[in-house]
PDB file of C-alpha atoms in Angstrom:
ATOM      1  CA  UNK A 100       0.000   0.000   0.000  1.00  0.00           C
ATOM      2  CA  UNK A 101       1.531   3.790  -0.923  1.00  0.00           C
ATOM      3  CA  UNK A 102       4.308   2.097  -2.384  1.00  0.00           C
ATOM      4  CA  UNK A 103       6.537   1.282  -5.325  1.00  0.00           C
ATOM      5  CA  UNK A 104       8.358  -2.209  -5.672  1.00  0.00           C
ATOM      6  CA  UNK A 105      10.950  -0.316  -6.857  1.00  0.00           C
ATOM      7  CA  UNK A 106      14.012   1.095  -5.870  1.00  0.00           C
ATOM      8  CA  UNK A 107      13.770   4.144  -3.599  1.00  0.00           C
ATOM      9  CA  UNK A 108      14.612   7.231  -5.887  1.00  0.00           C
ATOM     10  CA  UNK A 109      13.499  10.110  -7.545  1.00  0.00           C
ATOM     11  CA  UNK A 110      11.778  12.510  -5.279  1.00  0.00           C
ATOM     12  CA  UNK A 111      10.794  10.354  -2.573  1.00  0.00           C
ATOM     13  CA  UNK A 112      14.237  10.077  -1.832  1.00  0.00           C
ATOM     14  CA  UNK A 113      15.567  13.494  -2.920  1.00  0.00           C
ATOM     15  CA  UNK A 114      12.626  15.274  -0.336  1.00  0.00           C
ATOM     16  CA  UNK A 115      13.599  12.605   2.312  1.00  0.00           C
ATOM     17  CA  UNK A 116      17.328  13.607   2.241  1.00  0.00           C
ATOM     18  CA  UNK A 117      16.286  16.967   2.152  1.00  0.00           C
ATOM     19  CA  UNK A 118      14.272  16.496   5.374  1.00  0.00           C
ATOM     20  CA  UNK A 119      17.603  14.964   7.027  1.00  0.00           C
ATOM     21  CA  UNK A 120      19.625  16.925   6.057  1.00  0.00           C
ATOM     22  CA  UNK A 121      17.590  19.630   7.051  1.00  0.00           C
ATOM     23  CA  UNK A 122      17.688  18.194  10.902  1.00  0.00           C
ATOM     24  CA  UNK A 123      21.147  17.685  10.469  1.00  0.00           C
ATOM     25  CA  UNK A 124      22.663  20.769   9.764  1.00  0.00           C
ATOM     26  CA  UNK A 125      20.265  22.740  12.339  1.00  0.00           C
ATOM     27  CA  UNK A 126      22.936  23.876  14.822  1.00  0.00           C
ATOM     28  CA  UNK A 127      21.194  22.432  17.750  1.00  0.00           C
ATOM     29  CA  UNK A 128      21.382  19.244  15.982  1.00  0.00           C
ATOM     30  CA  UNK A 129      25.033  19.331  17.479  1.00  0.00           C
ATOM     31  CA  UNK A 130      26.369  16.054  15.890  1.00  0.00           C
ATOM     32  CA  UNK A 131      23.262  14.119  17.435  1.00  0.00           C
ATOM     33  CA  UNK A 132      24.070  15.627  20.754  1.00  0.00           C
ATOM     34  CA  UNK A 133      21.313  17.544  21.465  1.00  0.00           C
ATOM     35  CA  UNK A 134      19.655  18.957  24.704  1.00  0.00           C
ATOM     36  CA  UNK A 135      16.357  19.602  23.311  1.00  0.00           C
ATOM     37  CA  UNK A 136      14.418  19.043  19.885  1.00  0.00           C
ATOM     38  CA  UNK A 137      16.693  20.582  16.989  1.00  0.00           C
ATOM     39  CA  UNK A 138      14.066  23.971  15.885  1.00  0.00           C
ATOM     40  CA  UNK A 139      14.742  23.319  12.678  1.00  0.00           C
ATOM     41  CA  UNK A 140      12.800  19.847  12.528  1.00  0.00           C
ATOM     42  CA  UNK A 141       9.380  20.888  12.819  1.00  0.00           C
ATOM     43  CA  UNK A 142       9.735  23.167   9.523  1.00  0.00           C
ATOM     44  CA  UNK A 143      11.233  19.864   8.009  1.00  0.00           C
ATOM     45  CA  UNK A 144       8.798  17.667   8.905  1.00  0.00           C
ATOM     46  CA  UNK A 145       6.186  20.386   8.231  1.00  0.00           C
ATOM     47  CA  UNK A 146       7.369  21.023   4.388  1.00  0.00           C
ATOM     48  CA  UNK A 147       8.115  17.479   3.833  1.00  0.00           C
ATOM     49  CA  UNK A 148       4.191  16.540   4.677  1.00  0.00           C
ATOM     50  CA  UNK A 149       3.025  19.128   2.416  1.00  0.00           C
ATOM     51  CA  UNK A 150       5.425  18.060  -0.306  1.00  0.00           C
ATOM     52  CA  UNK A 151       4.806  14.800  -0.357  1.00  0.00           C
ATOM     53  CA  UNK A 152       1.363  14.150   1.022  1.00  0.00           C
ATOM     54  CA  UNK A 153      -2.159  15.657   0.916  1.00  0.00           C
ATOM     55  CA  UNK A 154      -2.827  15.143  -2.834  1.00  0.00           C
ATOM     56  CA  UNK A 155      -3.114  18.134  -5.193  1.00  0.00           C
ATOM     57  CA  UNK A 156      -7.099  18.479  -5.209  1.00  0.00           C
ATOM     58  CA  UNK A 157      -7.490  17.930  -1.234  1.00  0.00           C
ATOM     59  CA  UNK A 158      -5.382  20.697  -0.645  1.00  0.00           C
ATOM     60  CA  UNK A 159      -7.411  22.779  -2.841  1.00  0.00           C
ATOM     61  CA  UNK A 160     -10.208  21.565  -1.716  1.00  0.00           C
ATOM     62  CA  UNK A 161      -8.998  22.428   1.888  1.00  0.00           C
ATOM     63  CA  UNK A 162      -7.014  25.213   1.589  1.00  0.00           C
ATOM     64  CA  UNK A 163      -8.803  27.215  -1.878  1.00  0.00           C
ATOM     65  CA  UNK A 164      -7.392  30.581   0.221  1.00  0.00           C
ATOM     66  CA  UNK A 165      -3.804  32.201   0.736  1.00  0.00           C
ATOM     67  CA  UNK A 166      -5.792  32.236   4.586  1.00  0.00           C
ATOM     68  CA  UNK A 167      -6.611  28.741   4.821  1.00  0.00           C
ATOM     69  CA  UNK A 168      -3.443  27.761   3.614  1.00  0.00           C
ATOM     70  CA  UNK A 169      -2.011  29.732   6.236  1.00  0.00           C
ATOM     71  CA  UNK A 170      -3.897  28.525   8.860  1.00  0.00           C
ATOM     72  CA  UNK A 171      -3.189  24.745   7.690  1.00  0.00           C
ATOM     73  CA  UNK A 172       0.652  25.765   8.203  1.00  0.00           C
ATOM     74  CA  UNK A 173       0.585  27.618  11.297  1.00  0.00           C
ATOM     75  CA  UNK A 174      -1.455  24.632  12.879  1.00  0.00           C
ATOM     76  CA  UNK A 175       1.289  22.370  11.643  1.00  0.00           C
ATOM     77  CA  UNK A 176       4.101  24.017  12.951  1.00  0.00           C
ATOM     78  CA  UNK A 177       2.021  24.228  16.299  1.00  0.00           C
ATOM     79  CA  UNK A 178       2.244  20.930  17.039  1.00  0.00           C
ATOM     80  CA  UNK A 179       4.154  19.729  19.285  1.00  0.00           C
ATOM     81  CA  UNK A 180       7.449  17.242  17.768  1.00  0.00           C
ATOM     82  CA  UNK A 181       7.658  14.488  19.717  1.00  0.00           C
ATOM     83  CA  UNK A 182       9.578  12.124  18.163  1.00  0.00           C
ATOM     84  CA  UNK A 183      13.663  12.128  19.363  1.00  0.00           C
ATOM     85  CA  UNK A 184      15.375  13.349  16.822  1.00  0.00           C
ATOM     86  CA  UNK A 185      18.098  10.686  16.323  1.00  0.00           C
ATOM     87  CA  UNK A 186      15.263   8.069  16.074  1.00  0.00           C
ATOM     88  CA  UNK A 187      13.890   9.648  13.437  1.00  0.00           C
ATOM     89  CA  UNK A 188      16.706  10.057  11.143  1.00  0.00           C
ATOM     90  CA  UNK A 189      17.433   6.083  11.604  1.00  0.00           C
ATOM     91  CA  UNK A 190      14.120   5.992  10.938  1.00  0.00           C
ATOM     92  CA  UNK A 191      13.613   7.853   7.564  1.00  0.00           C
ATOM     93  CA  UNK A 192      17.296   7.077   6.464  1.00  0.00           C
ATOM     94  CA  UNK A 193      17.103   3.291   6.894  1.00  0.00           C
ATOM     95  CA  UNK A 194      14.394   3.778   3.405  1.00  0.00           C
ATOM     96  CA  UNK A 195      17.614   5.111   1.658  1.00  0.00           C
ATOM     97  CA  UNK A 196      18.626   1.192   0.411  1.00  0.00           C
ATOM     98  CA  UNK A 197      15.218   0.309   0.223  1.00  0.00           C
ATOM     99  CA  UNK A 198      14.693  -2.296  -3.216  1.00  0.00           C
ATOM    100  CA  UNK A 199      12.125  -5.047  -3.123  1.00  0.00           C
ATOM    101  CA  UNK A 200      12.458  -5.835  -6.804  1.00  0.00           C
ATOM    102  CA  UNK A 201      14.973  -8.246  -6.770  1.00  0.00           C
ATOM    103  CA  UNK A 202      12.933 -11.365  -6.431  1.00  0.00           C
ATOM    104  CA  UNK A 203       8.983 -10.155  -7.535  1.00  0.00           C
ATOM    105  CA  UNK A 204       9.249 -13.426  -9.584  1.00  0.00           C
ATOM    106  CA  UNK A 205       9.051 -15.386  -6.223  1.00  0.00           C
ATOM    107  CA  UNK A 206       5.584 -13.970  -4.779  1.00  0.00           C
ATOM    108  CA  UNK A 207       3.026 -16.622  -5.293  1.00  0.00           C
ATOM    109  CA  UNK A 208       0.069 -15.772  -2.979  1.00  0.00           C
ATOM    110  CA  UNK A 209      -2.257 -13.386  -4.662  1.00  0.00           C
ATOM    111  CA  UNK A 210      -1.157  -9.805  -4.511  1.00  0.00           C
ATOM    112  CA  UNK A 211      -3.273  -6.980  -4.313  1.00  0.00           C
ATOM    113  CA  UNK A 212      -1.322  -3.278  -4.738  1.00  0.00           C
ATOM    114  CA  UNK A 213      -3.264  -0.596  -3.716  1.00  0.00           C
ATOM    115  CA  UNK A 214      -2.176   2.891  -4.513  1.00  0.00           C
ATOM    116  CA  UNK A 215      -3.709   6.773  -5.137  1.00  0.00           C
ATOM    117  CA  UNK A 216      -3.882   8.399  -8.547  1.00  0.00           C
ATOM    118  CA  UNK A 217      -2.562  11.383  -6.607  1.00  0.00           C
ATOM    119  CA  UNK A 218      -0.071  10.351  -4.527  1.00  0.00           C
ATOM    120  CA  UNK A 219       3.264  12.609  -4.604  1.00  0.00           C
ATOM    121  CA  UNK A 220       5.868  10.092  -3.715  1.00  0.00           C
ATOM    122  CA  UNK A 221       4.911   7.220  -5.681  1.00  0.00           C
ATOM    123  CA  UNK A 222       3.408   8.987  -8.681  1.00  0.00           C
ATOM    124  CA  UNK A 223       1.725   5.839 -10.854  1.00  0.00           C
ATOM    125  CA  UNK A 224       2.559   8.292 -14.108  1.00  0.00           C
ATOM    126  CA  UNK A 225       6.209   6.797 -14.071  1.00  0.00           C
ATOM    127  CA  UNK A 226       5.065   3.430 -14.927  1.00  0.00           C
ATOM    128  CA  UNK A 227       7.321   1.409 -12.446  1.00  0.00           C
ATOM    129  CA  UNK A 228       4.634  -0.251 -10.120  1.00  0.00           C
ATOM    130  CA  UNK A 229       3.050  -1.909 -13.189  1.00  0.00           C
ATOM    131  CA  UNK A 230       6.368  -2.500 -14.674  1.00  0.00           C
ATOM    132  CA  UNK A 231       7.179  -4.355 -11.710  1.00  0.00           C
ATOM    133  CA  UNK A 232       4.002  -5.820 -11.237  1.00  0.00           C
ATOM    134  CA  UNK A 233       4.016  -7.864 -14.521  1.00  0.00           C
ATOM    135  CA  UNK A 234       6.703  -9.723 -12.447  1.00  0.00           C
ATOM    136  CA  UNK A 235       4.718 -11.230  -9.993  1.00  0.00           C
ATOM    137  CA  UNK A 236       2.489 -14.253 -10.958  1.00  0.00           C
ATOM    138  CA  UNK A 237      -1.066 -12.747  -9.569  1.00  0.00           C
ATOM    139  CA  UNK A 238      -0.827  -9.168  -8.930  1.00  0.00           C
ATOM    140  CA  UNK A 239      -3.113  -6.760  -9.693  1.00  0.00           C
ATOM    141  CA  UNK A 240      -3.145  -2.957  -9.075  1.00  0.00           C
ATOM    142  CA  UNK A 241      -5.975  -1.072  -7.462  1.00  0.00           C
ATOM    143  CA  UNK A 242      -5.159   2.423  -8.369  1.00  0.00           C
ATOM    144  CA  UNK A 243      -7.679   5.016  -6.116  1.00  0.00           C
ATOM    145  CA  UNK A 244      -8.807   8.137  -8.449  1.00  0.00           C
ATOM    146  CA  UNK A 245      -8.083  11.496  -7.683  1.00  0.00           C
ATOM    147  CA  UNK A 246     -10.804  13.143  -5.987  1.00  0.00           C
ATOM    148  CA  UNK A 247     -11.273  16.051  -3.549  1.00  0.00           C
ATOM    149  CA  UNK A 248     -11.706  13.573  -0.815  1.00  0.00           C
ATOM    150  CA  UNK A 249      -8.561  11.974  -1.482  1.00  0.00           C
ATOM    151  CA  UNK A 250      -5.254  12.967   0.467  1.00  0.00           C
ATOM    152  CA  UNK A 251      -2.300  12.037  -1.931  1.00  0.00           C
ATOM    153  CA  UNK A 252       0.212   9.301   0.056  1.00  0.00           C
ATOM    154  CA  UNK A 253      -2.001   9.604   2.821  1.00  0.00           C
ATOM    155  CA  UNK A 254      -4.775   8.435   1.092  1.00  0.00           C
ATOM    156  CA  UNK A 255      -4.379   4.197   1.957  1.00  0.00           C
ATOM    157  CA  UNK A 256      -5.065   5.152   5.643  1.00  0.00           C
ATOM    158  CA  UNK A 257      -8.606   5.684   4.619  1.00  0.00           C
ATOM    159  CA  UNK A 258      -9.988   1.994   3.880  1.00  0.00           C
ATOM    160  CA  UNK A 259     -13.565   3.331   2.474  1.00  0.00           C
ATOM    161  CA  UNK A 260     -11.378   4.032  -0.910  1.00  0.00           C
ATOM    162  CA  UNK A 261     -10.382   0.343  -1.076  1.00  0.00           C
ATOM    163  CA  UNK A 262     -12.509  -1.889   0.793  1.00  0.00           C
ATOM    164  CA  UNK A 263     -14.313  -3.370  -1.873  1.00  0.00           C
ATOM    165  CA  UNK A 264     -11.524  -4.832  -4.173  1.00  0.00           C
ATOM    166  CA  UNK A 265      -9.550  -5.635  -1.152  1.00  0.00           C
ATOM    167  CA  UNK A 266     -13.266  -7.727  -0.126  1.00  0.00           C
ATOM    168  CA  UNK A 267     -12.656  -8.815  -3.480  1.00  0.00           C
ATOM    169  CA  UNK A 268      -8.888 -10.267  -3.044  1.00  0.00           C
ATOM    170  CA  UNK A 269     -10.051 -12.265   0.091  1.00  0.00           C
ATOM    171  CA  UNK A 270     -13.041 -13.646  -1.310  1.00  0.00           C
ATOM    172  CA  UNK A 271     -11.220 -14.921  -3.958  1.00  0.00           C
ATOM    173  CA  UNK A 272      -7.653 -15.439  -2.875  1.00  0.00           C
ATOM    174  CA  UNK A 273      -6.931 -19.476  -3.012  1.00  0.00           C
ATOM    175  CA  UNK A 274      -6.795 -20.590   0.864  1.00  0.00           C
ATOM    176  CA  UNK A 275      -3.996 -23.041   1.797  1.00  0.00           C
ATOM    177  CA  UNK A 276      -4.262 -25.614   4.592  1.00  0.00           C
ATOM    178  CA  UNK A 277      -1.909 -26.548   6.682  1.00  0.00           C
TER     179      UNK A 277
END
């Protein structure tokens, strides 16, 4: 789900380097020595969300004014960080090597990939998830249309816009028995 069998690359990677590097070289960063959050990761994590995740019509949809825009910023740089710093740069830099492709050929359950028309770091317009797909013995793509309701990468956490093929997939996946 909200993701390419692929190598990571492209933007997803360039924006998530960005973000580190951002954290990084914020003086109170000190090395990974830090006293208190660096001040620099909120705006990081803030412009990396935007960037990457909200889907081109949703923002519109939620932010059609330079106000509302506004307003969608300030209450993101409002909230609070509360993830250690360090952590999270493991975190999002452990993604840097990420590659599943190597062995597609070997997936034999059924395979259902769900993914949004809209979604900024895995942008189905490059062609590489059904490239890869036509690897794996019984995949099949559920690609969610763009809509106003839709949130870009975010939008797999909302099941309504899959439940029915994924209902689908289950119904009809072979069962083994053990």
């Amino acid at each position: 789900m909200a993701a390419q069998p692929t190598e990571m690359s492209a933007r997803n990677w360039m924006l998530r380097r960005i973000l580190l590097e951002t954290i990084r070289n914020d003086p109170d960063y000190n090395g990974g020595n830090y006293t208190s959050t660096p001040r620099m990761m909120k705006y990081a994590v803030a412009a990396y969300g935007v960037a990457s995740s909200g889907g081109t019509l949703g923002y519109q949809t939620l932010a059609p004014t330079a106000a509302k825009a506004d307003k969608m910023v300030d209450e993101r740089l409002a909230a609070p960080v509360t993830t250690d710093a360090n952590d999270f740069i493991y975190q999002w830099e452990s993604s840097h090597d990420y590659n599943p492709s190597g062995q597609l050929e070997r997936i034999e359950a059924s395979l259902l990939v769900i993914n949004a028309a809209d979604d900024e770091r895995n942008p189905p317009e490059t062609g590489l998830t059904e490239a890869a797909l036509k690897r794996v013995k019984n995949a099949r793509l559920y690609l969610i249309p763009a809509s106003t309701q839709t949130r870009g990468h975010a939008t797999t956490a909302n099941a309504t816009f899959y439940k029915q093929p994924l209902q689908e997939l289950l119904q009809s996946a072979p069962q083994r028995t053990m």
